[in-house]
mmCIF file of C-alpha atoms in Angstrom:
data_model
loop_
_atom_site.group_PDB
_atom_site.id
_atom_site.type_symbol
_atom_site.label_atom_id
_atom_site.label_comp_id
_atom_site.label_asym_id
_atom_site.label_seq_id
_atom_site.Cartn_x
_atom_site.Cartn_y
_atom_site.Cartn_z
ATOM 1 C CA UNK V 234 55.209 27.373 38.190
ATOM 2 C CA UNK V 235 51.626 27.022 39.442
ATOM 3 C CA UNK V 236 50.783 26.782 43.116
ATOM 4 C CA UNK V 237 47.395 26.407 44.777
ATOM 5 C CA UNK V 238 46.447 29.532 46.715
ATOM 6 C CA UNK V 239 44.704 29.471 50.093
ATOM 7 C CA UNK V 240 41.364 31.229 49.997
ATOM 8 C CA UNK V 241 39.311 30.154 52.997
ATOM 9 C CA UNK V 242 39.699 28.628 56.455
ATOM 10 C CA UNK V 243 42.792 29.695 58.352
ATOM 11 C CA UNK V 244 43.648 26.265 59.766
ATOM 12 C CA UNK V 245 42.915 22.638 59.003
ATOM 13 C CA UNK V 246 44.024 20.009 61.521
ATOM 14 C CA UNK V 247 43.825 16.241 61.197
ATOM 15 C CA UNK V 248 43.932 13.884 64.183
ATOM 16 C CA UNK V 249 45.345 10.366 63.789
ATOM 17 C CA UNK V 250 45.823 7.599 66.390
ATOM 18 C CA UNK V 251 49.210 6.322 67.518
ATOM 19 C CA UNK V 252 47.945 2.825 66.648
ATOM 20 C CA UNK V 253 47.994 3.664 62.933
ATOM 21 C CA UNK V 254 51.077 1.457 62.380
ATOM 22 C CA UNK V 255 50.110 -1.309 64.795
ATOM 23 C CA UNK V 256 49.340 -3.852 62.087
ATOM 24 C CA UNK V 257 52.477 -3.065 60.066
ATOM 25 C CA UNK V 258 55.755 -4.613 61.188
ATOM 26 C CA UNK V 259 57.905 -4.344 58.051
ATOM 27 C CA UNK V 260 59.958 -1.128 58.184
ATOM 28 C CA UNK V 261 59.421 -0.321 54.497
ATOM 29 C CA UNK V 262 55.678 -0.746 54.797
ATOM 30 C CA UNK V 263 55.626 1.453 57.896
ATOM 31 C CA UNK V 264 57.584 4.184 56.149
ATOM 32 C CA UNK V 265 55.365 3.961 53.095
ATOM 33 C CA UNK V 266 52.164 4.198 55.150
ATOM 34 C CA UNK V 267 53.371 7.313 56.962
ATOM 35 C CA UNK V 268 54.429 8.711 53.586
ATOM 36 C CA UNK V 269 50.833 8.450 52.403
ATOM 37 C CA UNK V 270 49.693 10.522 55.372
ATOM 38 C CA UNK V 271 52.230 13.254 54.650
ATOM 39 C CA UNK V 272 51.423 13.316 50.951
ATOM 40 C CA UNK V 273 47.644 13.460 51.471
ATOM 41 C CA UNK V 274 48.005 16.117 54.180
ATOM 42 C CA UNK V 275 50.036 18.318 51.841
ATOM 43 C CA UNK V 276 47.825 17.594 48.837
ATOM 44 C CA UNK V 277 44.797 18.948 50.679
ATOM 45 C CA UNK V 278 46.673 21.665 52.592
ATOM 46 C CA UNK V 279 46.463 20.448 56.196
ATOM 47 C CA UNK V 280 48.190 22.787 58.642
ATOM 48 C CA UNK V 281 48.532 20.386 61.577
ATOM 49 C CA UNK V 282 48.863 16.623 61.909
ATOM 50 C CA UNK V 283 48.136 15.611 65.506
ATOM 51 C CA UNK V 284 48.997 12.078 66.623
ATOM 52 C CA UNK V 285 46.947 11.233 69.694
ATOM 53 C CA UNK V 286 46.947 8.269 72.104
ATOM 54 C CA UNK V 287 43.954 6.049 71.384
ATOM 55 C CA UNK V 288 44.782 3.820 74.367
ATOM 56 C CA UNK V 289 44.461 0.656 72.303
ATOM 57 C CA UNK V 290 46.638 -2.428 72.547
ATOM 58 C CA UNK V 291 48.441 -1.562 69.339
ATOM 59 C CA UNK V 292 49.179 2.088 70.092
ATOM 60 C CA UNK V 293 52.524 3.196 71.484
ATOM 61 C CA UNK V 294 54.474 6.343 72.254
ATOM 62 C CA UNK V 295 57.351 4.966 70.156
ATOM 63 C CA UNK V 296 55.130 4.636 67.079
ATOM 64 C CA UNK V 297 53.892 8.181 67.565
ATOM 65 C CA UNK V 298 57.474 9.463 67.593
ATOM 66 C CA UNK V 299 58.297 7.319 64.561
ATOM 67 C CA UNK V 300 55.413 8.866 62.638
ATOM 68 C CA UNK V 301 56.423 12.337 63.751
ATOM 69 C CA UNK V 302 60.020 11.839 62.575
ATOM 70 C CA UNK V 303 58.984 10.630 59.118
ATOM 71 C CA UNK V 304 56.394 13.385 58.697
ATOM 72 C CA UNK V 305 58.828 16.113 59.765
ATOM 73 C CA UNK V 306 61.450 14.724 57.399
ATOM 74 C CA UNK V 307 58.967 14.874 54.529
ATOM 75 C CA UNK V 308 57.978 18.440 55.378
ATOM 76 C CA UNK V 309 61.594 19.673 55.463
ATOM 77 C CA UNK V 310 62.986 21.013 52.150
ATOM 78 C CA UNK V 311 65.358 18.557 50.487
ATOM 79 C CA UNK V 312 68.322 20.954 50.679
ATOM 80 C CA UNK V 313 68.158 20.952 54.511
ATOM 81 C CA UNK V 314 67.377 17.329 55.325
ATOM 82 C CA UNK V 315 70.918 16.000 55.749
ATOM 83 C CA UNK V 316 71.744 18.798 58.177
ATOM 84 C CA UNK V 317 68.532 18.583 60.180
ATOM 85 C CA UNK V 318 68.163 14.800 60.426
ATOM 86 C CA UNK V 319 71.072 12.595 61.504
ATOM 87 C CA UNK V 320 71.221 9.053 60.164
ATOM 88 C CA UNK V 321 68.831 6.852 62.142
ATOM 89 C CA UNK V 322 66.976 3.559 61.807
ATOM 90 C CA UNK V 323 63.683 5.422 61.462
ATOM 91 C CA UNK V 324 64.934 7.082 58.285
ATOM 92 C CA UNK V 325 66.621 4.144 56.562
ATOM 93 C CA UNK V 326 63.774 3.711 54.048
ATOM 94 C CA UNK V 327 63.019 7.369 53.274
ATOM 95 C CA UNK V 328 63.967 6.804 49.642
ATOM 96 C CA UNK V 329 60.491 5.351 49.049
ATOM 97 C CA UNK V 330 58.690 8.435 50.383
ATOM 98 C CA UNK V 331 56.720 10.458 47.850
ATOM 99 C CA UNK V 332 57.933 14.050 47.373
ATOM 100 C CA UNK V 333 55.603 16.780 48.604
ATOM 101 C CA UNK V 334 56.373 19.279 45.812
ATOM 102 C CA UNK V 335 54.837 22.107 47.851
ATOM 103 C CA UNK V 336 55.776 25.809 47.533
ATOM 104 C CA UNK V 337 58.290 25.531 50.389
ATOM 105 C CA UNK V 338 60.094 22.705 48.524
ATOM 106 C CA UNK V 339 61.543 24.579 45.516
ATOM 107 C CA UNK V 340 63.271 22.695 42.733
ATOM 108 C CA UNK V 341 67.077 22.874 42.719
ATOM 109 C CA UNK V 342 67.156 24.699 39.389
ATOM 110 C CA UNK V 343 64.401 27.168 40.275
ATOM 111 C CA UNK V 344 65.436 30.790 39.691
ATOM 112 C CA UNK V 345 65.693 32.847 42.882
ATOM 113 C CA UNK V 346 64.529 36.443 42.968
ATOM 114 C CA UNK V 347 63.872 39.206 45.490
ATOM 115 C CA UNK V 348 60.582 38.661 47.284
ATOM 116 C CA UNK V 349 60.795 34.868 47.193
ATOM 117 C CA UNK V 350 60.132 32.910 50.370
ATOM 118 C CA UNK V 351 62.470 30.123 51.479
ATOM 119 C CA UNK V 352 62.915 27.947 54.508
ATOM 120 C CA UNK V 353 66.378 28.101 55.992
ATOM 121 C CA UNK V 354 68.495 26.575 58.738
ATOM 122 C CA UNK V 355 70.067 29.090 61.103
ATOM 123 C CA UNK V 356 73.776 28.214 61.186
ATOM 124 C CA UNK V 357 75.650 30.723 63.327
ATOM 125 C CA UNK V 358 75.425 34.138 64.917
ATOM 126 C CA UNK V 359 77.719 36.865 63.687
ATOM 127 C CA UNK V 360 78.211 40.507 64.542
ATOM 128 C CA UNK V 361 75.673 41.619 61.927
ATOM 129 C CA UNK V 362 73.005 39.033 62.787
ATOM 130 C CA UNK V 363 72.552 35.349 61.865
ATOM 131 C CA UNK V 364 73.893 33.358 58.915
ATOM 132 C CA UNK V 365 71.289 31.077 57.359
ATOM 133 C CA UNK V 366 71.431 28.204 54.861
ATOM 134 C CA UNK V 367 68.564 28.724 52.398
ATOM 135 C CA UNK V 368 69.749 26.119 49.905
ATOM 136 C CA UNK V 369 71.925 28.215 47.612
ATOM 137 C CA UNK V 370 75.699 28.273 47.079
ATOM 138 C CA UNK V 371 76.374 30.630 50.012
ATOM 139 C CA UNK V 372 74.874 31.543 53.345
ATOM 140 C CA UNK V 373 72.362 34.354 53.600
ATOM 141 C CA UNK V 374 72.402 37.044 56.294
ATOM 142 C CA UNK V 375 69.442 37.811 58.519
ATOM 143 C CA UNK V 376 70.055 40.992 60.512
ATOM 144 C CA UNK V 377 68.203 39.599 63.524
ATOM 145 C CA UNK V 378 69.836 37.526 66.255
ATOM 146 C CA UNK V 379 68.139 34.154 65.985
ATOM 147 C CA UNK V 380 68.515 30.824 67.757
ATOM 148 C CA UNK V 381 70.827 28.500 65.835
ATOM 149 C CA UNK V 382 69.961 25.110 64.346
ATOM 150 C CA UNK V 383 66.346 26.092 63.758
ATOM 151 C CA UNK V 384 64.403 25.753 60.504
ATOM 152 C CA UNK V 385 62.569 29.020 59.938
ATOM 153 C CA UNK V 386 60.869 30.786 57.060
ATOM 154 C CA UNK V 387 62.366 33.846 55.385
ATOM 155 C CA UNK V 388 61.743 36.327 52.600
ATOM 156 C CA UNK V 389 64.632 37.340 50.317
ATOM 157 C CA UNK V 390 65.119 41.123 50.348
ATOM 158 C CA UNK V 391 68.442 41.285 48.470
ATOM 159 C CA UNK V 392 70.013 38.745 46.149
ATOM 160 C CA UNK V 393 73.439 39.437 44.711
ATOM 161 C CA UNK V 394 76.964 39.181 46.012
ATOM 162 C CA UNK V 395 75.337 39.356 49.434
ATOM 163 C CA UNK V 396 72.007 37.692 50.202
ATOM 164 C CA UNK V 397 69.839 39.436 52.762
ATOM 165 C CA UNK V 398 66.743 37.799 54.228
ATOM 166 C CA UNK V 399 64.066 38.651 56.793
ATOM 167 C CA UNK V 400 61.945 36.282 58.913
ATOM 168 C CA UNK V 401 58.634 36.010 57.113
ATOM 169 C CA UNK V 402 56.282 33.494 55.528
ATOM 170 C CA UNK V 403 53.630 33.855 52.830
ATOM 171 C CA UNK V 404 50.001 34.130 53.834
ATOM 172 C CA UNK V 405 48.631 33.228 50.416
ATOM 173 C CA UNK V 406 50.484 29.954 49.736
ATOM 174 C CA UNK V 407 50.398 26.547 51.362
ATOM 175 C CA UNK V 408 53.539 26.362 53.491
ATOM 176 C CA UNK V 409 53.525 22.821 54.812
ATOM 177 C CA UNK V 410 52.221 21.216 57.985
ATOM 178 C CA UNK V 411 53.301 20.955 61.610
ATOM 179 C CA UNK V 412 53.365 17.541 63.278
ATOM 180 C CA UNK V 413 52.366 17.294 66.941
ATOM 181 C CA UNK V 414 52.275 14.291 69.256
ATOM 182 C CA UNK V 415 50.116 13.918 72.321
ATOM 183 C CA UNK V 416 50.187 11.281 75.050
ATOM 184 C CA UNK V 417 46.616 12.264 75.894
ATOM 185 C CA UNK V 418 43.415 10.797 74.549
ATOM 186 C CA UNK V 419 41.598 12.263 71.572
ATOM 187 C CA UNK V 420 39.326 14.586 73.535
ATOM 188 C CA UNK V 421 42.168 16.102 75.567
ATOM 189 C CA UNK V 422 44.410 16.366 72.513
ATOM 190 C CA UNK V 423 41.840 18.619 70.853
ATOM 191 C CA UNK V 424 41.494 20.956 73.842
ATOM 192 C CA UNK V 425 45.286 21.176 74.328
ATOM 193 C CA UNK V 426 45.886 22.831 70.952
ATOM 194 C CA UNK V 427 47.145 26.427 71.073
ATOM 195 C CA UNK V 428 44.541 27.448 68.523
ATOM 196 C CA UNK V 429 41.305 25.734 69.527
ATOM 197 C CA UNK V 430 39.250 24.341 66.628
ATOM 198 C CA UNK V 431 35.866 25.984 66.231
ATOM 199 C CA UNK V 432 34.512 23.149 64.059
ATOM 200 C CA UNK V 433 35.197 19.499 64.963
ATOM 201 C CA UNK V 434 34.267 16.728 62.531
ATOM 202 C CA UNK V 435 34.443 13.030 63.295
ATOM 203 C CA UNK V 436 34.543 10.278 60.687
ATOM 204 C CA UNK V 437 32.771 6.930 61.035
ATOM 205 C CA UNK V 438 31.252 4.281 58.796
ATOM 206 C CA UNK V 439 28.257 4.269 61.140
ATOM 207 C CA UNK V 440 27.518 7.945 60.529
ATOM 208 C CA UNK V 441 25.135 9.413 57.942
ATOM 209 C CA UNK V 442 26.472 9.696 54.412
ATOM 210 C CA UNK V 443 27.889 13.136 53.844
ATOM 211 C CA UNK V 444 25.532 13.604 50.884
ATOM 212 C CA UNK V 445 22.568 13.796 53.274
ATOM 213 C CA UNK V 446 23.899 16.916 55.039
ATOM 214 C CA UNK V 447 26.325 18.229 52.439
ATOM 215 C CA UNK V 448 25.037 21.816 52.364
ATOM 216 C CA UNK V 449 24.969 22.138 56.147
ATOM 217 C CA UNK V 450 28.532 20.864 56.481
ATOM 218 C CA UNK V 451 29.765 23.079 53.663
ATOM 219 C CA UNK V 452 28.230 26.178 55.235
ATOM 220 C CA UNK V 453 29.843 25.399 58.601
ATOM 221 C CA UNK V 454 33.253 24.773 57.030
ATOM 222 C CA UNK V 455 33.244 28.080 55.215
ATOM 223 C CA UNK V 456 32.272 29.960 58.383
ATOM 224 C CA UNK V 457 34.963 28.263 60.507
ATOM 225 C CA UNK V 458 38.446 29.581 61.192
ATOM 226 C CA UNK V 459 39.930 26.271 62.386
ATOM 227 C CA UNK V 460 38.526 22.904 61.300
ATOM 228 C CA UNK V 461 39.600 19.676 63.014
ATOM 229 C CA UNK V 462 38.922 16.299 61.396
ATOM 230 C CA UNK V 463 39.198 13.175 63.559
ATOM 231 C CA UNK V 464 40.118 9.682 62.388
ATOM 232 C CA UNK V 465 40.067 6.368 64.184
ATOM 233 C CA UNK V 466 42.532 3.522 63.875
ATOM 234 C CA UNK V 467 42.651 -0.226 63.177
ATOM 235 C CA UNK V 468 41.242 -1.139 66.610
ATOM 236 C CA UNK V 469 39.113 1.808 67.687
ATOM 237 C CA UNK V 470 36.632 3.978 65.850
ATOM 238 C CA UNK V 471 35.807 7.567 66.708
ATOM 239 C CA UNK V 472 32.536 6.462 68.315
ATOM 240 C CA UNK V 473 34.475 4.596 71.036
ATOM 241 C CA UNK V 474 36.924 7.382 71.802
ATOM 242 C CA UNK V 475 34.957 10.606 72.101
ATOM 243 C CA UNK V 476 31.480 11.643 73.125
ATOM 244 C CA UNK V 477 29.595 12.559 69.980
ATOM 245 C CA UNK V 478 28.072 15.532 71.819
ATOM 246 C CA UNK V 479 31.534 17.119 71.631
ATOM 247 C CA UNK V 480 31.498 16.927 67.835
ATOM 248 C CA UNK V 481 29.783 19.278 65.432
ATOM 249 C CA UNK V 482 29.381 16.561 62.804
ATOM 250 C CA UNK V 483 30.084 12.855 62.441
ATOM 251 C CA UNK V 484 30.332 11.890 58.778
ATOM 252 C CA UNK V 485 30.657 8.844 56.577
ATOM 253 C CA UNK V 486 32.764 10.075 53.675
ATOM 254 C CA UNK V 487 33.210 6.692 51.973
ATOM 255 C CA UNK V 488 29.738 6.273 50.549
ATOM 256 C CA UNK V 489 28.666 2.805 49.404
ATOM 257 C CA UNK V 490 31.981 1.236 50.359
ATOM 258 C CA UNK V 491 32.723 -2.028 48.624
ATOM 259 C CA UNK V 492 35.085 -3.376 51.286
ATOM 260 C CA UNK V 493 34.363 -4.581 54.797
ATOM 261 C CA UNK V 494 36.770 -2.083 56.321
ATOM 262 C CA UNK V 495 38.205 1.313 55.408
ATOM 263 C CA UNK V 496 41.826 1.893 56.328
ATOM 264 C CA UNK V 497 42.795 5.079 58.116
ATOM 265 C CA UNK V 498 44.753 6.432 55.158
ATOM 266 C CA UNK V 499 41.791 5.667 52.857
ATOM 267 C CA UNK V 500 39.386 7.487 55.146
ATOM 268 C CA UNK V 501 41.851 10.370 55.301
ATOM 269 C CA UNK V 502 42.171 10.918 51.552
ATOM 270 C CA UNK V 503 38.434 10.421 50.965
ATOM 271 C CA UNK V 504 37.475 12.899 53.674
ATOM 272 C CA UNK V 505 40.044 15.541 52.774
ATOM 273 C CA UNK V 506 39.045 15.392 49.107
ATOM 274 C CA UNK V 507 35.423 16.126 49.996
ATOM 275 C CA UNK V 508 36.280 18.829 52.555
ATOM 276 C CA UNK V 509 38.573 20.460 49.997
ATOM 277 C CA UNK V 510 35.771 20.526 47.432
ATOM 278 C CA UNK V 511 33.568 22.312 49.955
ATOM 279 C CA UNK V 512 36.016 25.139 50.560
ATOM 280 C CA UNK V 513 34.961 28.186 48.584
#
């Protein structure tokens, strides 16, 4: 099986407003729209999805939590979802979500071997350590005492009658995203991150076309350790939410658009596709 390997920047974070779903009332449409975000984030290897408060009429804390729930469900391997997520109204339409098919979502018939990485749910502590569900026909043993009911990453060190695992995650494969919510505005949400971005890029239809400064942006991206890309929502653009002096670049990544407006998810996939092409 072929996986894309990470070669450049250590972190890529995308910032989306809590008003993203404000114009969508149908529950299936809302689920589908969040599913697009999760799929595009995984497709272009985003490490963090940050949902910020854009302080618009349509934004709400409840919608931010709704988005977070759907995105975390998508990012969780299929073999753990029923244990991690109880039945809820937010998840009633998850059958329409696109699968991520990322390295941490192995197929059910995929052969397991020593050295493989798996995500697992810590089930119970025992005298020897912690028993973990890694999606096979029996629990695996981690010899460390871990908190229970946590989804963690492990490496298989023995696979036979007994399965032994160690906490670990690959550093050369895309291993999913983390979803964060913030009740703060966009500017504060950026500064509150544990790992501060060293390159911040805003997106706006009023900005210069990316083709005009392509080489400069590409050089900055490949020198950065943590790139943050900011997106506006249906009611507020980036230019109304953050001082442009705080941004390294403001880009128009939908060149010669043929529609009056560009939806957030359209701006997201267009921008991430271009940023991905720049990564050496």
